[in-house]
Short mmCIF file of C-alpha atoms in Angstrom, two decimals:
data_model
loop_
_atom_site.label_atom_id
_atom_site.label_comp_id
_atom_site.label_asym_id
_atom_site.label_seq_id
_atom_site.Cartn_x
_atom_site.Cartn_y
_atom_site.Cartn_z
CA MET W 1 23.71 11.94 5.79
CA THR W 2 25.52 15.33 6.49
CA ALA W 3 26.06 17.54 10.18
CA ASP W 4 23.97 20.28 8.31
CA ASP W 5 21.29 17.50 7.12
CA THR W 6 17.99 19.07 8.82
CA THR W 7 17.45 15.53 9.89
CA SER W 8 20.81 15.88 12.08
CA GLN W 9 18.94 17.63 14.47
CA THR W 10 15.99 16.04 15.54
CA LEU W 11 12.67 14.87 13.43
CA ASP W 12 9.28 15.15 14.35
CA PHE W 13 6.93 11.86 12.70
CA MET W 14 3.51 10.34 13.67
CA LYS W 15 2.56 6.27 14.11
CA TRP W 16 -0.96 5.74 12.21
CA HIS W 17 -2.42 2.75 10.98
CA GLY W 18 -5.42 1.54 8.39
CA ALA W 19 -7.11 -1.90 9.04
CA GLY W 20 -3.51 -2.84 11.09
CA ASN W 21 -1.65 -1.62 7.92
CA ASP W 22 0.91 0.64 10.13
CA PHE W 23 2.82 3.87 8.48
CA VAL W 24 5.39 6.06 9.65
CA ILE W 25 4.46 9.61 8.18
CA ILE W 26 6.71 12.56 8.18
CA ASP W 27 5.04 15.40 7.11
CA SER W 28 7.72 17.79 5.44
CA ARG W 29 6.01 20.11 3.89
CA GLY W 30 7.38 23.31 3.46
CA ARG W 31 10.82 21.75 3.04
CA ASP W 32 12.90 19.82 1.35
CA ALA W 33 12.62 16.05 1.24
CA VAL W 34 14.20 14.39 4.02
CA VAL W 35 13.09 10.30 3.78
CA THR W 36 16.84 8.11 2.26
CA ARG W 37 17.02 4.71 1.75
CA GLU W 38 18.99 4.63 5.42
CA LEU W 39 16.42 6.54 7.34
CA ALA W 40 13.14 4.29 5.53
CA ALA W 41 15.30 1.13 6.58
CA GLY W 42 16.36 2.60 10.02
CA LEU W 43 12.96 3.27 10.95
CA GLY W 44 11.49 -0.05 9.86
CA ASP W 45 13.40 -1.62 12.43
CA ARG W 46 10.56 -2.97 14.82
CA ASN W 47 13.23 -3.55 17.51
CA ARG W 48 16.12 -0.50 17.21
CA GLY W 49 13.69 1.97 15.34
CA VAL W 50 9.76 2.71 15.24
CA GLY W 51 8.72 0.11 12.56
CA PHE W 52 6.46 0.18 9.90
CA ASP W 53 4.74 -1.35 7.14
CA GLN W 54 5.33 1.31 4.91
CA LEU W 55 6.45 5.14 5.59
CA ALA W 56 5.01 7.70 3.76
CA GLU W 57 6.45 11.54 3.21
CA LEU W 58 4.46 14.48 2.81
CA ARG W 59 5.54 17.29 0.39
CA SER W 60 4.13 20.48 -1.02
CA SER W 61 2.72 20.02 -4.31
CA ASP W 62 2.00 22.61 -7.27
CA VAL W 63 -0.65 20.51 -8.91
CA ALA W 64 -2.71 18.77 -6.08
CA ASP W 65 -3.30 18.99 -2.36
CA ILE W 66 -0.46 17.00 -1.15
CA ASP W 67 2.36 15.15 -2.89
CA LEU W 68 2.96 11.56 -0.96
CA ASP W 69 6.49 9.25 -1.55
CA PHE W 70 6.55 5.87 0.26
CA TRP W 71 8.78 3.73 1.37
CA ASN W 72 9.07 0.34 2.32
CA ALA W 73 10.81 -1.30 5.55
CA ASP W 74 13.81 -2.54 4.14
CA GLY W 75 14.53 0.93 2.27
CA SER W 76 13.14 0.61 -1.00
CA ARG W 77 11.00 2.42 -2.65
CA ALA W 78 7.13 1.28 -2.64
CA GLY W 79 5.05 2.28 -5.77
CA ALA W 80 1.64 2.77 -4.43
CA CYS W 81 -0.02 2.68 -0.79
CA GLY W 82 -3.69 2.74 -0.24
CA ASN W 83 -4.02 2.25 3.22
CA ALA W 84 -1.03 5.15 4.09
CA THR W 85 -3.08 7.22 1.51
CA ARG W 86 -6.22 7.22 3.54
CA CYS W 87 -4.09 7.47 6.67
CA VAL W 88 -2.74 10.79 5.02
CA ALA W 89 -5.71 12.05 3.85
CA ARG W 90 -7.35 11.61 7.19
CA TYR W 91 -4.33 14.16 8.93
CA MET W 92 -4.95 16.08 6.17
CA MET W 93 -8.51 16.76 6.50
CA ASP W 94 -8.91 16.64 10.36
CA GLN W 95 -6.10 19.68 9.85
CA THR W 96 -7.83 21.28 6.95
CA GLY W 97 -11.77 20.81 7.55
CA LYS W 98 -11.95 19.95 4.00
CA ASP W 99 -13.82 16.09 3.33
CA ALA W 100 -12.33 15.79 -0.29
CA LEU W 101 -8.53 16.16 -1.36
CA THR W 102 -6.00 15.60 -3.80
CA ILE W 103 -2.59 13.47 -3.59
CA ARG W 104 0.04 13.27 -6.04
CA THR W 105 2.04 10.11 -5.99
CA SER W 106 3.58 7.92 -8.45
CA ARG W 107 0.49 7.02 -9.69
CA GLY W 108 -0.81 10.26 -10.70
CA VAL W 109 -3.28 12.53 -8.78
CA LEU W 110 -5.55 10.64 -6.83
CA GLU W 111 -8.75 11.74 -5.11
CA ALA W 112 -9.70 11.22 -1.56
CA ARG W 113 -13.07 11.64 0.00
CA ALA W 114 -14.57 11.41 3.83
CA ASP W 115 -16.76 8.64 4.46
CA GLY W 116 -18.60 9.39 7.53
CA ASP W 117 -15.76 7.82 9.95
CA LEU W 118 -14.39 6.39 7.12
CA VAL W 119 -12.32 7.57 3.94
CA ALA W 120 -11.92 6.91 0.60
CA VAL W 121 -9.53 7.07 -2.22
CA ASN W 122 -9.64 5.90 -5.94
CA MET W 123 -6.01 4.04 -6.23
CA GLY W 124 -6.81 4.49 -9.95
CA GLN W 125 -7.76 1.79 -12.95
CA PRO W 126 -5.36 -1.19 -12.68
CA GLN W 127 -2.70 -1.99 -15.24
CA LEU W 128 -3.41 -4.72 -17.04
CA THR W 129 -0.60 -5.30 -19.50
CA TRP W 130 2.61 -7.13 -19.02
CA GLN W 131 4.67 -3.99 -19.86
CA GLU W 132 2.71 -2.16 -16.97
CA VAL W 133 2.59 -4.39 -13.96
CA PRO W 134 5.60 -5.08 -15.17
CA LEU W 135 6.56 -8.69 -15.98
CA SER W 136 10.11 -9.59 -17.66
CA GLN W 137 7.91 -11.03 -20.66
CA ASP W 138 4.51 -11.27 -22.37
CA VAL W 139 2.52 -13.42 -20.91
CA ASP W 140 -1.34 -14.34 -20.25
CA LEU W 141 -1.71 -12.06 -16.93
CA GLN W 142 -4.69 -14.08 -16.09
CA HIS W 143 -2.78 -17.43 -15.83
CA LEU W 144 0.69 -17.01 -15.37
CA PRO W 145 3.13 -19.76 -15.51
CA LEU W 146 3.70 -20.21 -12.32
CA ASP W 147 2.50 -22.99 -9.68
CA GLY W 148 -1.13 -22.01 -8.32
CA ASP W 149 -2.22 -20.59 -11.64
CA PRO W 150 -2.24 -16.97 -10.28
CA VAL W 151 -3.24 -13.52 -11.95
CA ALA W 152 -1.14 -10.56 -12.52
CA VAL W 153 -2.53 -6.95 -11.63
CA GLY W 154 -0.54 -3.43 -11.18
CA MET W 155 -1.88 -1.05 -8.93
CA GLY W 156 1.31 0.97 -9.47
CA ASN W 157 2.91 -1.48 -7.67
CA PRO W 158 3.05 -5.42 -9.17
CA HIS W 159 0.98 -8.20 -7.48
CA CYS W 160 0.85 -11.63 -7.59
CA VAL W 161 -2.76 -13.27 -6.78
CA PHE W 162 -3.52 -16.66 -6.22
CA PHE W 163 -7.34 -18.12 -5.36
CA VAL W 164 -7.19 -20.45 -2.94
CA GLU W 165 -9.64 -22.75 -1.14
CA ASP W 166 -8.86 -21.76 2.61
CA ALA W 167 -6.80 -18.46 3.38
CA GLU W 168 -6.59 -19.18 6.87
CA ALA W 169 -4.46 -22.63 5.98
CA VAL W 170 -1.75 -21.07 3.86
CA ASP W 171 1.59 -20.40 5.02
CA VAL W 172 2.06 -17.02 3.69
CA ALA W 173 5.71 -16.57 5.35
CA GLY W 174 6.52 -19.91 3.67
CA ILE W 175 5.61 -20.01 0.28
CA GLY W 176 5.42 -15.56 -0.27
CA PRO W 177 9.41 -14.81 -0.41
CA GLY W 178 9.29 -17.54 -3.26
CA PHE W 179 7.01 -15.90 -5.65
CA GLU W 180 8.02 -12.08 -4.07
CA THR W 181 11.13 -12.64 -6.05
CA ASP W 182 10.42 -14.84 -9.22
CA PRO W 183 12.11 -13.63 -11.96
CA LEU W 184 8.84 -13.38 -13.97
CA PHE W 185 9.07 -9.93 -11.63
CA PRO W 186 11.92 -8.09 -12.43
CA GLU W 187 10.69 -5.72 -9.81
CA ALA W 188 9.77 -7.71 -7.18
CA THR W 189 5.87 -8.32 -6.23
CA ASN W 190 3.29 -8.35 -3.71
CA VAL W 191 1.88 -11.59 -3.28
CA GLU W 192 -1.98 -12.05 -2.36
CA PHE W 193 -4.04 -15.15 -1.04
CA ALA W 194 -7.47 -15.07 -1.84
CA GLU W 195 -10.46 -17.23 -0.56
CA ILE W 196 -13.94 -16.16 -2.41
CA ARG W 197 -16.76 -16.70 0.11
CA SER W 198 -19.26 -14.92 -2.09
CA ARG W 199 -19.91 -12.85 -4.87
CA ASP W 200 -19.66 -9.72 -2.55
CA GLU W 201 -16.86 -11.04 -0.02
CA ILE W 202 -13.17 -12.10 0.18
CA ARG W 203 -11.07 -13.30 2.38
CA MET W 204 -7.43 -12.17 1.80
CA ARG W 205 -4.04 -12.54 3.31
CA VAL W 206 -0.28 -10.95 1.96
CA TRP W 207 3.32 -10.95 1.38
CA GLU W 208 4.47 -7.33 0.75
CA ARG W 209 7.66 -6.89 -0.99
CA GLY W 210 10.25 -5.46 0.91
CA THR W 211 8.00 -6.31 3.76
CA GLY W 212 6.87 -9.66 4.43
CA ILE W 213 2.99 -10.48 5.80
CA THR W 214 1.18 -7.23 6.91
CA LEU W 215 -2.33 -7.02 8.55
CA ALA W 216 -3.54 -5.69 5.24
CA CYS W 217 -2.38 -4.08 2.31
CA GLY W 218 -4.32 -1.05 0.27
CA SER W 219 -2.89 -1.52 -3.53
CA GLY W 220 -3.16 -5.48 -3.04
CA ALA W 221 -6.58 -5.21 -1.86
CA CYS W 222 -7.42 -3.50 -4.93
CA ALA W 223 -5.59 -6.20 -6.78
CA THR W 224 -7.45 -9.04 -5.62
CA ALA W 225 -10.59 -7.05 -6.15
CA VAL W 226 -10.04 -6.86 -9.72
CA ALA W 227 -8.20 -10.34 -10.41
CA ALA W 228 -11.25 -11.65 -8.57
CA HIS W 229 -13.50 -9.88 -11.39
CA GLN W 230 -11.77 -10.75 -14.14
CA ARG W 231 -11.74 -14.64 -13.29
CA GLY W 232 -15.49 -13.93 -12.96
CA LEU W 233 -15.82 -14.92 -9.49
CA THR W 234 -17.10 -11.44 -7.91
CA ASP W 235 -18.82 -8.50 -8.65
CA LYS W 236 -17.38 -5.23 -9.14
CA ARG W 237 -18.20 -4.31 -5.79
CA VAL W 238 -16.83 -6.30 -2.61
CA ARG W 239 -16.05 -6.18 1.02
CA MET W 240 -12.83 -7.70 1.64
CA GLU W 241 -11.75 -9.43 5.14
CA LEU W 242 -7.78 -8.90 5.77
CA ASP W 243 -5.84 -10.04 9.12
CA GLY W 244 -6.62 -6.50 10.37
CA GLY W 245 -9.29 -5.75 9.57
CA TRP W 246 -12.43 -4.75 6.76
CA LEU W 247 -12.02 -2.99 3.48
CA THR W 248 -14.39 -1.96 0.91
CA LEU W 249 -13.65 -2.69 -3.38
CA ASP W 250 -15.32 -1.02 -5.76
CA TRP W 251 -13.75 -0.81 -9.33
CA ARG W 252 -15.71 2.07 -10.72
CA GLU W 253 -15.59 3.46 -14.44
CA ASP W 254 -12.91 6.12 -12.79
CA GLY W 255 -10.61 3.90 -11.20
CA VAL W 256 -10.77 1.35 -8.03
CA TRP W 257 -11.75 3.30 -5.38
CA MET W 258 -11.07 1.35 -1.38
CA THR W 259 -12.60 2.37 1.57
CA GLY W 260 -11.75 1.48 5.51
CA PRO W 261 -10.97 2.97 8.89
CA THR W 262 -8.01 5.03 9.81
CA ALA W 263 -6.51 5.12 13.04
CA PHE W 264 -3.61 7.87 14.35
CA VAL W 265 -1.52 6.04 17.07
CA TYR W 266 1.00 8.60 18.28
CA SER W 267 3.58 11.36 17.44
CA GLY W 268 7.02 11.29 18.54
CA GLN W 269 10.26 12.59 17.67
CA LEU W 270 13.55 10.83 16.45
CA THR W 271 16.60 11.98 18.57
CA GLN W 272 19.99 13.11 17.31
CA ALA W 273 21.78 10.29 18.78
CA PHE W 274 19.55 7.87 16.26
CA LEU W 275 19.86 9.92 13.68
CA LYS W 276 23.40 10.39 13.61
CA GLY W 277 23.28 6.10 13.84
CA LEU W 278 21.87 5.84 10.72
#
């Protein structure tokens, strides 16, 4: 950062969460993007910054209602973040009075809709080839050559989905990091542990790349629903219980729709001293 950077003064932000998946949101419409790797990592520190699972930066768009960029808590870029997308959609709907809007992410232009008190977003079609996920080699995505027989699914970021007897018994913190950085995933991966309760209900816990254990993961929920249906374990529409709450996933012809709650927690302002110290 430089002294004449916008963030050398102060910087407004908001804190939101969707099913316990928490985000810092920075509205940069009408100006250049301000988020850097250093800013994201500093903000993501729950002791010295604000803390978040992901950071979302809104920008003006020439093809959609808004553009949206995502960052992980370690300062790395995130390709997709479904719950943050839903939170940003609610923020924009409250501002504009619209009940539907479009949001451009690295996944393309996504559609979001109000569903009563909930918000639904179409996360697009899953990526189901090894190059798209991506993987480092051509293997069977339905049965990866890893202990536990997981499934690989891309949802704008990579996912490695394990089906387990008891999700509560999984040592997510102990197991997750090893699979996150497995050489099969050249860009690292999110890791999901899913317990099938019925044809229309799943219990899932998650380790997110660049962040760690989170209470929910929207793209991970989508990937899990896709993997479960591909394995013949569930229907295309399921309810999913995560550590932080419930989401509904519906794999339709136009993409995977995810519906769930959003919550605005507070707004704040980053000080000049904090920003200069990054």
